[in-house]
């Protein structure tokens, strides 16, 4: 038995020990392992610097320590050799927006924590407070090579909370959560109205029921936070007794308050442009309206969705902001050609826009690579498609120093598959997260094996 | 007293005549105006007898006249045939979706009673729904448009050929057998249970079914007795009351309708089969059937097929044990397996769903293609007419830019009865027969996707 096999088997044993009998996913401790793993003989899709045939990739202490040809990279003595001959090796895939861990069975409202619907402006909501690390979805999604994801609140409110970056393995929540509050979720359009759509309130319509209402509410929230930020800064430079009397975020009650306030506090890093605001918007005219507001406050913007913005693609390119697109399976609207949405990634990439793809939900995350493949069918260059689910989202969220490509020094999130990562026929053989070989076992493989007819 | 019946019968007779007239139309159109078509030099995936490299297909008067190598087909076809080169491309039979609610607007479910077998889905069919266009652009040429799953015994479905741009009646699938939709499990019990009506449990679900067939047996006996009297020349025999609902159920018991059952759980497949045996009808297919991998061997013996999702899971409790190996595992147990969309989205790329079966379980290329063509045709009872590239079958063909079982495939040209209906190289929509305004914005196609939102939104 090779050392590699022993590592895997002990990891599996550990996983089964950790999993309770009761609907709990297989938890894997991803504490970095000091031994060297050498993945040899495979075709390396580095994403950052092309394809290396018959490559060697070394992993040590959870990091990639070497990437190159067999001739260039020496495999150290004692390394665990993983034969990847005939295989394709690529970085773990990055889903730029999901609801992972916020819902289990979509039809069961009782376990849904998709969004806090009691108010529209909730920047102080943190999805990590609801993130259910033991969800069965995580092992099933990583089984197809997804290792990294943004968890966002459902986009049915204008400012529903802040997003969290996770990795799809860990012995508990804290090992899975990589960056809390990595970005702010903002949405605009039809779907956020309180009079109808998803946001329909049980007690009948209430403000905002129009786009004017949505924008004015967002505008006010940003003004309030800006005033708050100034008041806090001023108060910090003065003795405590001179602090102005408390008021309700300054609204119509004299000078802005410097009293600590979770909602306004949450917006400060975004007003300072320190972190990205992900703006989910579908229609072209909505993109223009919300961008006007976002630019007024100098927000660091990632545009998202844009599924029905075919008429303003040049304008989107002129903003010089990255765009998460999708889902590209959104149905075209009246008057649109059948491929209007499929071809968006190609059309935006052609205009020099950095694009990422996302699943935007919880059920079909494992199909993310196939969406990228479909974008290729509709004109996106292959290399861009692979980037759109690896390096590009990592760059958008400021974590490209750790994720998104096979480069020395990055976290060893690596996938070995028997073919093209974007093709539906491809079988993922092994996933590494933090350099740990993840047992390729899920609730679904267990069911499969239990019912597989005995030969 | 006779007038309402007269009215209904008249309406039905008229509809029947219209449908009958429609059945003649496409053929005559094909015969008169559609020139002979030869598609040559493609990789021809026949679905019935493997793949022919550098193959060709000849369509004459709307029917496939020859399939084979280029030489064989060119020799057989007339010189005046329109020749389309498929060099470097792939050719398959038209894709068949045996489970769709497209083009039925918001009329998918008559959710006012758990037993509504006399609902005729043709009454809701909107042939200008753009969902049909999207499906066509995905290579889909035949669809079964079903009643929803609110009712244990739903309505009578319609089989269509996706001749998008033709009239409503020209889109009907001539000669397709009648089919009826049943449902079970969560949906009926939720819909009626939420109103504190029967059924609100699985016990209630099946009780409703058994009682319906008990009623139908009585009704059938009364009519059988009357018909026997008439056959004996009894001029005094009084015709019993005609009841559309019981008449439809009697037709189920008489085997005149293919029974298509929305059903997820393994235990419910077994119960459904037991009830079918008790009352003497056959189940053509379980739809969704996400737990078939647990009891495939048993269901295979009953000759029931499945129309299943490739990899949907976890969207409701009864989909919790779904695994993406279900289709291939069930197939290996002898079950006739087809994939289906149940969605205005997924119908556009059933070829990709089939491609996943190569990955999940190791289906061969032929098996994967059959799941979206020949086996789907069997589910609908039209496998003698469509679903494979064989002499005598309808000239329904798709030319793909590349292997349809990959992520990279696009339908480039779609032919129905040898007539070009979609060509992606054309400007605008790429459709050849449609003029006017497309409708849309109805049900969204799925009865089970985003279940809670759909139902809360009043879709039922």
CSV table of N, CA, C and O in Angstrom, one decimal, chain A residues 23 104-109 136-137 140 143-144 154 198 328-339 342 363-364 366-367 369-370 372-374 376-378 382 420 422-428 442-445 447-448 451-453, chain B residues 130 133-134 137 186 293-294 311-317 320-325 329 333 344-346 348-349 351-352 355-356 358-360 401 403 405-411 422 424-430 449-453 456:
chain,number,residue,atom,x,y,z
A,23,UNK,N,-28.2,12.4,8.5
A,23,UNK,CA,-28.1,13.4,7.5
A,23,UNK,C,-27.1,14.5,7.8
A,23,UNK,O,-27.4,15.6,8.0
A,104,UNK,N,-31.3,23.8,2.5
A,104,UNK,CA,-31.0,22.3,2.2
A,104,UNK,C,-32.0,21.8,1.2
A,104,UNK,O,-31.6,21.5,0.1
A,105,UNK,N,-33.2,21.7,1.6
A,105,UNK,CA,-34.3,21.3,0.6
A,105,UNK,C,-35.1,22.5,0.3
A,105,UNK,O,-35.7,23.1,1.2
A,106,UNK,N,-35.0,22.9,-0.9
A,106,UNK,CA,-35.5,24.3,-1.3
A,106,UNK,C,-37.0,24.4,-0.9
A,106,UNK,O,-37.4,25.5,-0.5
A,107,UNK,N,-37.8,23.4,-1.0
A,107,UNK,CA,-39.2,23.5,-0.8
A,107,UNK,C,-39.6,23.6,0.7
A,107,UNK,O,-40.7,23.9,1.1
A,108,UNK,N,-38.6,23.3,1.6
A,108,UNK,CA,-38.8,23.3,3.0
A,108,UNK,C,-38.5,24.7,3.6
A,108,UNK,O,-37.3,25.0,3.9
A,109,UNK,N,-39.5,25.5,3.8
A,109,UNK,CA,-39.2,26.9,4.3
A,109,UNK,C,-38.5,26.9,5.6
A,109,UNK,O,-37.7,27.7,5.9
A,136,UNK,N,-25.4,18.8,3.0
A,136,UNK,CA,-25.1,17.7,2.0
A,136,UNK,C,-24.7,18.2,0.7
A,136,UNK,O,-24.1,17.5,-0.1
A,137,UNK,N,-25.0,19.5,0.4
A,137,UNK,CA,-24.7,20.0,-0.9
A,137,UNK,C,-23.2,20.2,-1.1
A,137,UNK,O,-22.7,20.1,-2.3
A,140,UNK,N,-21.3,17.1,-2.4
A,140,UNK,CA,-21.8,16.8,-3.8
A,140,UNK,C,-21.3,17.8,-4.8
A,140,UNK,O,-21.0,17.4,-5.9
A,143,UNK,N,-17.5,17.3,-5.4
A,143,UNK,CA,-17.3,16.0,-6.1
A,143,UNK,C,-17.1,16.3,-7.6
A,143,UNK,O,-16.5,15.5,-8.3
A,144,UNK,N,-17.7,17.4,-8.1
A,144,UNK,CA,-17.5,17.8,-9.5
A,144,UNK,C,-16.4,18.9,-9.7
A,144,UNK,O,-16.3,19.5,-10.7
A,154,UNK,N,-30.0,35.5,-0.9
A,154,UNK,CA,-30.8,35.5,-2.2
A,154,UNK,C,-31.0,36.9,-2.6
A,154,UNK,O,-31.3,37.8,-1.8
A,198,UNK,N,-40.7,38.1,-5.9
A,198,UNK,CA,-40.3,37.3,-4.7
A,198,UNK,C,-40.5,38.0,-3.4
A,198,UNK,O,-40.7,37.4,-2.4
A,328,UNK,N,-26.4,31.7,-17.2
A,328,UNK,CA,-26.5,31.9,-18.6
A,328,UNK,C,-27.7,31.0,-19.1
A,328,UNK,O,-28.1,31.1,-20.3
A,329,UNK,N,-28.3,30.3,-18.3
A,329,UNK,CA,-29.5,29.5,-18.6
A,329,UNK,C,-30.8,30.3,-18.4
A,329,UNK,O,-31.9,29.8,-18.6
A,330,UNK,N,-30.7,31.5,-18.0
A,330,UNK,CA,-31.9,32.4,-17.8
A,330,UNK,C,-32.6,32.4,-19.2
A,330,UNK,O,-31.9,32.5,-20.2
A,331,UNK,N,-33.9,32.3,-19.1
A,331,UNK,CA,-34.6,32.3,-20.4
A,331,UNK,C,-34.6,33.7,-21.0
A,331,UNK,O,-34.7,34.7,-20.3
A,332,UNK,N,-34.4,33.7,-22.3
A,332,UNK,CA,-34.5,35.0,-23.0
A,332,UNK,C,-35.9,35.6,-22.8
A,332,UNK,O,-36.9,34.9,-22.6
A,333,UNK,N,-36.0,36.9,-22.9
A,333,UNK,CA,-37.3,37.6,-22.7
A,333,UNK,C,-37.9,37.8,-24.1
A,333,UNK,O,-37.3,37.5,-25.1
A,334,UNK,N,-39.1,38.3,-24.0
A,334,UNK,CA,-39.9,38.5,-25.3
A,334,UNK,C,-39.0,39.3,-26.2
A,334,UNK,O,-38.4,40.3,-25.9
A,335,UNK,N,-39.0,38.8,-27.5
A,335,UNK,CA,-38.3,39.6,-28.5
A,335,UNK,C,-36.8,39.2,-28.6
A,335,UNK,O,-36.2,39.5,-29.6
A,336,UNK,N,-36.3,38.5,-27.6
A,336,UNK,CA,-34.9,38.1,-27.7
A,336,UNK,C,-34.7,36.8,-28.4
A,336,UNK,O,-35.5,35.9,-28.3
A,337,UNK,N,-33.6,36.7,-29.1
A,337,UNK,CA,-33.2,35.4,-29.8
A,337,UNK,C,-32.9,34.4,-28.8
A,337,UNK,O,-32.5,34.7,-27.7
A,338,UNK,N,-33.0,33.1,-29.2
A,338,UNK,CA,-32.8,32.0,-28.3
A,338,UNK,C,-31.4,32.0,-27.6
A,338,UNK,O,-31.3,31.5,-26.5
A,339,UNK,N,-30.4,32.6,-28.3
A,339,UNK,CA,-29.1,32.5,-27.7
A,339,UNK,C,-28.7,33.8,-27.1
A,339,UNK,O,-27.5,34.1,-26.8
A,342,UNK,N,-27.0,33.0,-23.7
A,342,UNK,CA,-25.9,32.1,-23.8
A,342,UNK,C,-24.6,32.9,-24.3
A,342,UNK,O,-23.5,32.5,-24.0
A,363,UNK,N,-29.0,24.4,-6.1
A,363,UNK,CA,-29.3,23.0,-6.6
A,363,UNK,C,-28.3,22.5,-7.6
A,363,UNK,O,-28.0,21.4,-7.7
A,364,UNK,N,-27.9,23.5,-8.5
A,364,UNK,CA,-27.2,23.1,-9.7
A,364,UNK,C,-25.7,23.5,-9.7
A,364,UNK,O,-25.1,23.7,-10.8
A,366,UNK,N,-23.0,22.1,-9.0
A,366,UNK,CA,-22.1,21.1,-9.5
A,366,UNK,C,-22.0,21.2,-11.1
A,366,UNK,O,-21.1,20.6,-11.7
A,367,UNK,N,-23.0,21.9,-11.7
A,367,UNK,CA,-23.0,22.0,-13.1
A,367,UNK,C,-22.3,23.3,-13.6
A,367,UNK,O,-22.3,23.5,-14.8
A,369,UNK,N,-19.2,24.0,-14.3
A,369,UNK,CA,-18.2,23.9,-15.4
A,369,UNK,C,-18.9,23.7,-16.7
A,369,UNK,O,-18.4,24.1,-17.8
A,370,UNK,N,-20.1,23.1,-16.7
A,370,UNK,CA,-20.8,22.8,-17.9
A,370,UNK,C,-21.4,24.1,-18.5
A,370,UNK,O,-21.5,24.3,-19.7
A,372,UNK,N,-19.9,26.9,-18.2
A,372,UNK,CA,-18.7,27.5,-18.9
A,372,UNK,C,-18.5,26.9,-20.3
A,372,UNK,O,-18.2,27.6,-21.2
A,373,UNK,N,-18.7,25.6,-20.3
A,373,UNK,CA,-18.6,24.9,-21.6
A,373,UNK,C,-19.6,25.4,-22.6
A,373,UNK,O,-19.3,25.6,-23.8
A,374,UNK,N,-20.8,25.6,-22.1
A,374,UNK,CA,-21.9,26.1,-23.0
A,374,UNK,C,-21.5,27.5,-23.5
A,374,UNK,O,-21.9,27.9,-24.6
A,376,UNK,N,-18.6,28.5,-24.2
A,376,UNK,CA,-17.7,28.2,-25.3
A,376,UNK,C,-18.5,27.9,-26.6
A,376,UNK,O,-18.2,28.4,-27.6
A,377,UNK,N,-19.5,27.1,-26.4
A,377,UNK,CA,-20.3,26.7,-27.6
A,377,UNK,C,-20.9,28.0,-28.2
A,377,UNK,O,-21.1,28.1,-29.4
A,378,UNK,N,-21.1,29.0,-27.4
A,378,UNK,CA,-21.7,30.3,-28.0
A,378,UNK,C,-20.6,31.4,-28.0
A,378,UNK,O,-20.9,32.5,-27.8
A,382,UNK,N,-12.1,29.3,-25.1
A,382,UNK,CA,-12.0,28.3,-24.1
A,382,UNK,C,-11.2,28.8,-22.9
A,382,UNK,O,-11.6,28.6,-21.7
A,420,UNK,N,-11.5,16.9,-20.2
A,420,UNK,CA,-11.8,18.3,-20.3
A,420,UNK,C,-12.7,18.8,-19.1
A,420,UNK,O,-13.8,18.3,-19.0
A,422,UNK,N,-14.6,21.2,-18.6
A,422,UNK,CA,-15.8,21.9,-19.0
A,422,UNK,C,-16.8,20.9,-19.7
A,422,UNK,O,-18.0,21.3,-20.0
A,423,UNK,N,-16.4,19.7,-19.9
A,423,UNK,CA,-17.3,18.8,-20.7
A,423,UNK,C,-18.2,18.0,-19.7
A,423,UNK,O,-17.7,17.4,-18.7
A,424,UNK,N,-19.5,17.8,-20.1
A,424,UNK,CA,-20.4,17.0,-19.3
A,424,UNK,C,-20.0,15.6,-19.2
A,424,UNK,O,-20.4,14.9,-18.2
A,425,UNK,N,-19.2,15.1,-20.1
A,425,UNK,CA,-18.8,13.6,-20.0
A,425,UNK,C,-17.7,13.3,-19.0
A,425,UNK,O,-17.4,12.2,-18.8
A,426,UNK,N,-17.0,14.4,-18.6
A,426,UNK,CA,-15.8,14.2,-17.8
A,426,UNK,C,-16.1,13.8,-16.3
A,426,UNK,O,-17.1,14.3,-15.7
A,427,UNK,N,-15.3,12.9,-15.8
A,427,UNK,CA,-15.4,12.4,-14.5
A,427,UNK,C,-14.3,12.9,-13.6
A,427,UNK,O,-13.1,12.7,-14.0
A,428,UNK,N,-14.6,13.6,-12.6
A,428,UNK,CA,-13.6,14.1,-11.6
A,428,UNK,C,-13.1,12.9,-10.8
A,428,UNK,O,-13.9,12.2,-10.2
A,442,UNK,N,-19.8,10.8,-1.3
A,442,UNK,CA,-20.9,11.8,-0.9
A,442,UNK,C,-22.1,10.9,-0.5
A,442,UNK,O,-22.1,9.7,-0.6
A,443,UNK,N,-23.1,11.6,0.0
A,443,UNK,CA,-24.4,10.9,0.3
A,443,UNK,C,-24.9,10.1,-0.9
A,443,UNK,O,-25.4,9.0,-0.8
A,444,UNK,N,-24.7,10.7,-2.1
A,444,UNK,CA,-25.2,10.1,-3.3
A,444,UNK,C,-24.3,8.9,-3.7
A,444,UNK,O,-24.9,7.9,-4.2
A,445,UNK,N,-23.0,9.0,-3.5
A,445,UNK,CA,-22.2,7.8,-3.9
A,445,UNK,C,-22.5,6.6,-2.9
A,445,UNK,O,-22.5,5.5,-3.3
A,447,UNK,N,-25.5,6.1,-1.6
A,447,UNK,CA,-26.7,5.5,-2.0
A,447,UNK,C,-26.5,4.6,-3.3
A,447,UNK,O,-27.0,3.5,-3.4
A,448,UNK,N,-25.7,5.2,-4.2
A,448,UNK,CA,-25.3,4.4,-5.4
A,448,UNK,C,-24.7,3.1,-5.1
A,448,UNK,O,-25.2,2.0,-5.6
A,451,UNK,N,-27.1,0.5,-3.5
A,451,UNK,CA,-28.1,-0.1,-4.4
A,451,UNK,C,-27.6,-0.7,-5.7
A,451,UNK,O,-28.3,-1.3,-6.5
A,452,UNK,N,-26.3,-0.5,-5.9
A,452,UNK,CA,-25.7,-1.1,-7.1
A,452,UNK,C,-25.8,-2.6,-7.1
A,452,UNK,O,-25.5,-3.2,-6.2
A,453,UNK,N,-26.4,-3.1,-8.2
A,453,UNK,CA,-26.6,-4.6,-8.2
A,453,UNK,C,-25.2,-5.3,-8.0
A,453,UNK,O,-24.2,-4.9,-8.6
B,130,UNK,N,-43.3,31.0,-26.8
B,130,UNK,CA,-41.9,31.0,-27.2
B,130,UNK,C,-41.1,29.9,-26.6
B,130,UNK,O,-40.0,29.6,-27.1
B,133,UNK,N,-40.3,27.6,-29.3
B,133,UNK,CA,-39.2,28.1,-30.1
B,133,UNK,C,-37.9,27.8,-29.4
B,133,UNK,O,-37.0,27.3,-30.1
B,134,UNK,N,-37.7,28.1,-28.1
B,134,UNK,CA,-36.5,27.8,-27.5
B,134,UNK,C,-36.2,26.3,-27.5
B,134,UNK,O,-35.0,25.9,-27.7
B,137,UNK,N,-35.0,25.4,-31.0
B,137,UNK,CA,-33.6,25.8,-31.1
B,137,UNK,C,-32.6,24.9,-30.4
B,137,UNK,O,-31.4,24.9,-30.7
B,186,UNK,N,-45.9,14.1,-2.8
B,186,UNK,CA,-46.0,15.4,-2.1
B,186,UNK,C,-47.0,16.4,-2.7
B,186,UNK,O,-47.7,17.1,-2.0
B,293,UNK,N,-33.6,3.6,-9.0
B,293,UNK,CA,-32.4,2.8,-8.9
B,293,UNK,C,-32.6,1.8,-7.7
B,293,UNK,O,-31.8,0.8,-7.6
B,294,UNK,N,-33.5,2.1,-6.8
B,294,UNK,CA,-33.7,1.2,-5.7
B,294,UNK,C,-34.5,-0.1,-6.0
B,294,UNK,O,-34.4,-1.1,-5.3
B,311,UNK,N,-29.8,14.9,-13.3
B,311,UNK,CA,-29.1,15.1,-12.0
B,311,UNK,C,-29.8,16.0,-11.1
B,311,UNK,O,-29.2,16.5,-10.2
B,312,UNK,N,-31.1,16.2,-11.2
B,312,UNK,CA,-31.8,17.1,-10.3
B,312,UNK,C,-31.9,16.3,-9.0
B,312,UNK,O,-32.2,15.1,-8.9
B,313,UNK,N,-31.8,17.1,-7.9
B,313,UNK,CA,-32.0,16.4,-6.6
B,313,UNK,C,-32.2,17.5,-5.5
B,313,UNK,O,-31.9,18.7,-5.7
B,314,UNK,N,-32.8,17.1,-4.4
B,314,UNK,CA,-32.8,17.9,-3.2
B,314,UNK,C,-33.7,19.1,-3.2
B,314,UNK,O,-33.7,19.9,-2.3
B,315,UNK,N,-34.5,19.3,-4.3
B,315,UNK,CA,-35.4,20.5,-4.3
B,315,UNK,C,-36.6,20.3,-3.6
B,315,UNK,O,-37.4,21.2,-3.3
B,316,UNK,N,-36.9,19.0,-3.1
B,316,UNK,CA,-38.0,18.7,-2.3
B,316,UNK,C,-37.7,17.4,-1.5
B,316,UNK,O,-36.8,16.7,-1.9
B,317,UNK,N,-38.5,17.1,-0.5
B,317,UNK,CA,-38.1,16.0,0.3
B,317,UNK,C,-38.1,14.7,-0.5
B,317,UNK,O,-37.2,13.9,-0.3
B,320,UNK,N,-34.9,13.8,-2.2
B,320,UNK,CA,-33.7,13.8,-1.3
B,320,UNK,C,-32.8,12.7,-1.6
B,320,UNK,O,-31.6,12.8,-1.5
B,321,UNK,N,-33.3,11.5,-2.0
B,321,UNK,CA,-32.4,10.4,-2.3
B,321,UNK,C,-32.1,10.3,-3.8
B,321,UNK,O,-31.6,9.2,-4.3
B,322,UNK,N,-32.3,11.3,-4.5
B,322,UNK,CA,-32.0,11.3,-6.0
B,322,UNK,C,-30.5,11.2,-6.1
B,322,UNK,O,-29.8,11.9,-5.4
B,323,UNK,N,-30.1,10.4,-7.1
B,323,UNK,CA,-28.6,10.3,-7.4
B,323,UNK,C,-28.5,10.4,-8.9
B,323,UNK,O,-29.4,9.9,-9.7
B,324,UNK,N,-27.4,11.0,-9.4
B,324,UNK,CA,-27.3,11.1,-10.9
B,324,UNK,C,-27.0,9.8,-11.6
B,324,UNK,O,-27.1,9.8,-12.8
B,325,UNK,N,-26.8,8.8,-10.9
B,325,UNK,CA,-26.6,7.5,-11.5
B,325,UNK,C,-27.9,6.7,-11.7
B,325,UNK,O,-27.9,5.6,-12.2
B,329,UNK,N,-28.3,3.2,-13.8
B,329,UNK,CA,-28.5,2.0,-13.0
B,329,UNK,C,-29.8,1.4,-13.3
B,329,UNK,O,-29.9,0.2,-13.4
B,333,UNK,N,-30.8,-2.4,-15.0
B,333,UNK,CA,-31.8,-3.3,-14.4
B,333,UNK,C,-32.9,-3.7,-15.4
B,333,UNK,O,-33.8,-4.4,-15.0
B,344,UNK,N,-38.9,24.7,-19.0
B,344,UNK,CA,-38.6,25.5,-20.3
B,344,UNK,C,-37.2,25.8,-20.4
B,344,UNK,O,-36.8,26.3,-21.5
B,345,UNK,N,-36.4,25.6,-19.4
B,345,UNK,CA,-35.0,25.8,-19.5
B,345,UNK,C,-34.3,24.6,-20.0
B,345,UNK,O,-33.7,24.6,-21.0
B,346,UNK,N,-34.4,23.5,-19.2
B,346,UNK,CA,-33.7,22.3,-19.6
B,346,UNK,C,-34.1,21.7,-20.9
B,346,UNK,O,-33.3,20.9,-21.5
B,348,UNK,N,-34.1,23.0,-23.5
B,348,UNK,CA,-33.2,23.5,-24.6
B,348,UNK,C,-31.9,22.8,-24.7
B,348,UNK,O,-31.1,23.1,-25.6
B,349,UNK,N,-31.6,21.9,-23.8
B,349,UNK,CA,-30.2,21.3,-23.8
B,349,UNK,C,-30.3,19.8,-23.3
B,349,UNK,O,-29.5,19.4,-22.5
B,351,UNK,N,-29.6,17.4,-24.9
B,351,UNK,CA,-28.5,16.7,-25.4
B,351,UNK,C,-27.3,16.7,-24.3
B,351,UNK,O,-26.6,15.7,-24.1
B,352,UNK,N,-27.2,17.8,-23.6
B,352,UNK,CA,-26.2,17.9,-22.5
B,352,UNK,C,-26.6,17.0,-21.4
B,352,UNK,O,-25.7,16.3,-20.8
B,355,UNK,N,-25.5,13.7,-22.3
B,355,UNK,CA,-24.0,13.6,-22.2
B,355,UNK,C,-23.6,13.3,-20.8
B,355,UNK,O,-22.6,12.6,-20.6
B,356,UNK,N,-24.3,13.8,-19.8
B,356,UNK,CA,-24.0,13.6,-18.4
B,356,UNK,C,-24.1,12.1,-18.1
B,356,UNK,O,-23.4,11.6,-17.1
B,358,UNK,N,-23.0,9.7,-19.7
B,358,UNK,CA,-21.7,9.0,-20.0
B,358,UNK,C,-20.8,9.1,-18.8
B,358,UNK,O,-20.1,8.2,-18.4
B,359,UNK,N,-20.9,10.2,-18.1
B,359,UNK,CA,-20.2,10.5,-16.9
B,359,UNK,C,-20.7,9.8,-15.7
B,359,UNK,O,-20.0,9.1,-15.0
B,360,UNK,N,-22.0,9.9,-15.5
B,360,UNK,CA,-22.7,9.3,-14.4
B,360,UNK,C,-23.2,7.9,-14.7
B,360,UNK,O,-24.3,7.7,-15.1
B,401,UNK,N,-23.3,21.2,-34.5
B,401,UNK,CA,-22.0,21.7,-34.9
B,401,UNK,C,-20.9,20.7,-34.4
B,401,UNK,O,-19.9,20.6,-35.0
B,403,UNK,N,-20.3,17.0,-31.5
B,403,UNK,CA,-20.9,15.9,-30.8
B,403,UNK,C,-22.0,16.4,-29.8
B,403,UNK,O,-21.7,17.1,-28.9
B,405,UNK,N,-23.4,15.1,-27.4
B,405,UNK,CA,-23.2,14.6,-26.0
B,405,UNK,C,-22.1,15.4,-25.3
B,405,UNK,O,-21.8,15.0,-24.2
B,406,UNK,N,-21.7,16.5,-25.9
B,406,UNK,CA,-20.7,17.3,-25.2
B,406,UNK,C,-21.3,18.7,-24.7
B,406,UNK,O,-22.4,19.0,-25.1
B,407,UNK,N,-20.5,19.4,-23.9
B,407,UNK,CA,-21.0,20.7,-23.5
B,407,UNK,C,-21.0,21.7,-24.7
B,407,UNK,O,-21.6,22.8,-24.6
B,408,UNK,N,-20.4,21.4,-25.8
B,408,UNK,CA,-20.1,22.4,-26.8
B,408,UNK,C,-21.1,22.3,-28.0
B,408,UNK,O,-20.9,23.0,-29.0
B,409,UNK,N,-22.1,21.5,-27.9
B,409,UNK,CA,-23.0,21.3,-29.0
B,409,UNK,C,-24.1,22.4,-29.1
B,409,UNK,O,-24.6,22.8,-28.1
B,410,UNK,N,-24.3,22.8,-30.3
B,410,UNK,CA,-25.4,23.7,-30.7
B,410,UNK,C,-26.2,23.1,-31.8
B,410,UNK,O,-25.6,22.5,-32.7
B,411,UNK,N,-27.5,23.1,-31.7
B,411,UNK,CA,-28.3,22.7,-32.8
B,411,UNK,C,-28.2,23.7,-33.9
B,411,UNK,O,-28.4,24.9,-33.7
B,422,UNK,N,-35.8,25.3,-38.2
B,422,UNK,CA,-34.9,26.2,-37.5
B,422,UNK,C,-33.5,26.1,-38.2
B,422,UNK,O,-33.0,25.0,-38.5
B,424,UNK,N,-29.9,28.1,-37.4
B,424,UNK,CA,-29.2,29.1,-36.5
B,424,UNK,C,-28.4,30.2,-37.3
B,424,UNK,O,-28.1,31.2,-36.8
B,425,UNK,N,-28.2,29.9,-38.6
B,425,UNK,CA,-27.4,30.8,-39.4
B,425,UNK,C,-28.3,31.9,-39.9
B,425,UNK,O,-27.8,32.9,-40.5
B,426,UNK,N,-29.6,31.8,-39.8
B,426,UNK,CA,-30.5,32.8,-40.3
B,426,UNK,C,-30.5,34.0,-39.3
B,426,UNK,O,-30.3,33.8,-38.1
B,427,UNK,N,-30.7,35.2,-39.8
B,427,UNK,CA,-30.8,36.4,-38.9
B,427,UNK,C,-32.1,36.3,-38.1
B,427,UNK,O,-33.0,35.5,-38.4
B,428,UNK,N,-32.2,37.1,-37.1
B,428,UNK,CA,-33.5,37.1,-36.3
B,428,UNK,C,-33.6,35.9,-35.5
B,428,UNK,O,-32.6,35.4,-35.0
B,429,UNK,N,-34.8,35.4,-35.4
B,429,UNK,CA,-35.0,34.2,-34.5
B,429,UNK,C,-34.4,32.9,-35.1
B,429,UNK,O,-34.2,32.0,-34.3
B,430,UNK,N,-34.1,32.9,-36.4
B,430,UNK,CA,-33.6,31.6,-36.9
B,430,UNK,C,-34.8,30.6,-37.3
B,430,UNK,O,-34.5,29.5,-37.6
B,449,UNK,N,-39.7,22.5,-10.2
B,449,UNK,CA,-38.6,23.4,-10.0
B,449,UNK,C,-39.1,24.5,-9.0
B,449,UNK,O,-40.2,25.1,-9.3
B,450,UNK,N,-38.3,24.9,-8.1
B,450,UNK,CA,-38.7,26.0,-7.2
B,450,UNK,C,-40.1,25.8,-6.7
B,450,UNK,O,-40.9,26.7,-6.7
B,451,UNK,N,-40.3,24.6,-6.2
B,451,UNK,CA,-41.7,24.2,-5.9
B,451,UNK,C,-42.4,25.2,-5.0
B,451,UNK,O,-43.5,25.6,-5.3
B,452,UNK,N,-41.8,25.5,-3.9
B,452,UNK,CA,-42.4,26.4,-2.9
B,452,UNK,C,-42.9,27.7,-3.5
B,452,UNK,O,-44.0,28.1,-3.3
B,453,UNK,N,-42.0,28.3,-4.3
B,453,UNK,CA,-42.3,29.6,-4.9
B,453,UNK,C,-43.4,29.5,-5.9
B,453,UNK,O,-44.3,30.3,-5.9
B,456,UNK,N,-46.6,28.9,-3.9
B,456,UNK,CA,-47.0,30.0,-3.1
B,456,UNK,C,-47.4,31.2,-4.0
B,456,UNK,O,-48.3,32.0,-3.7
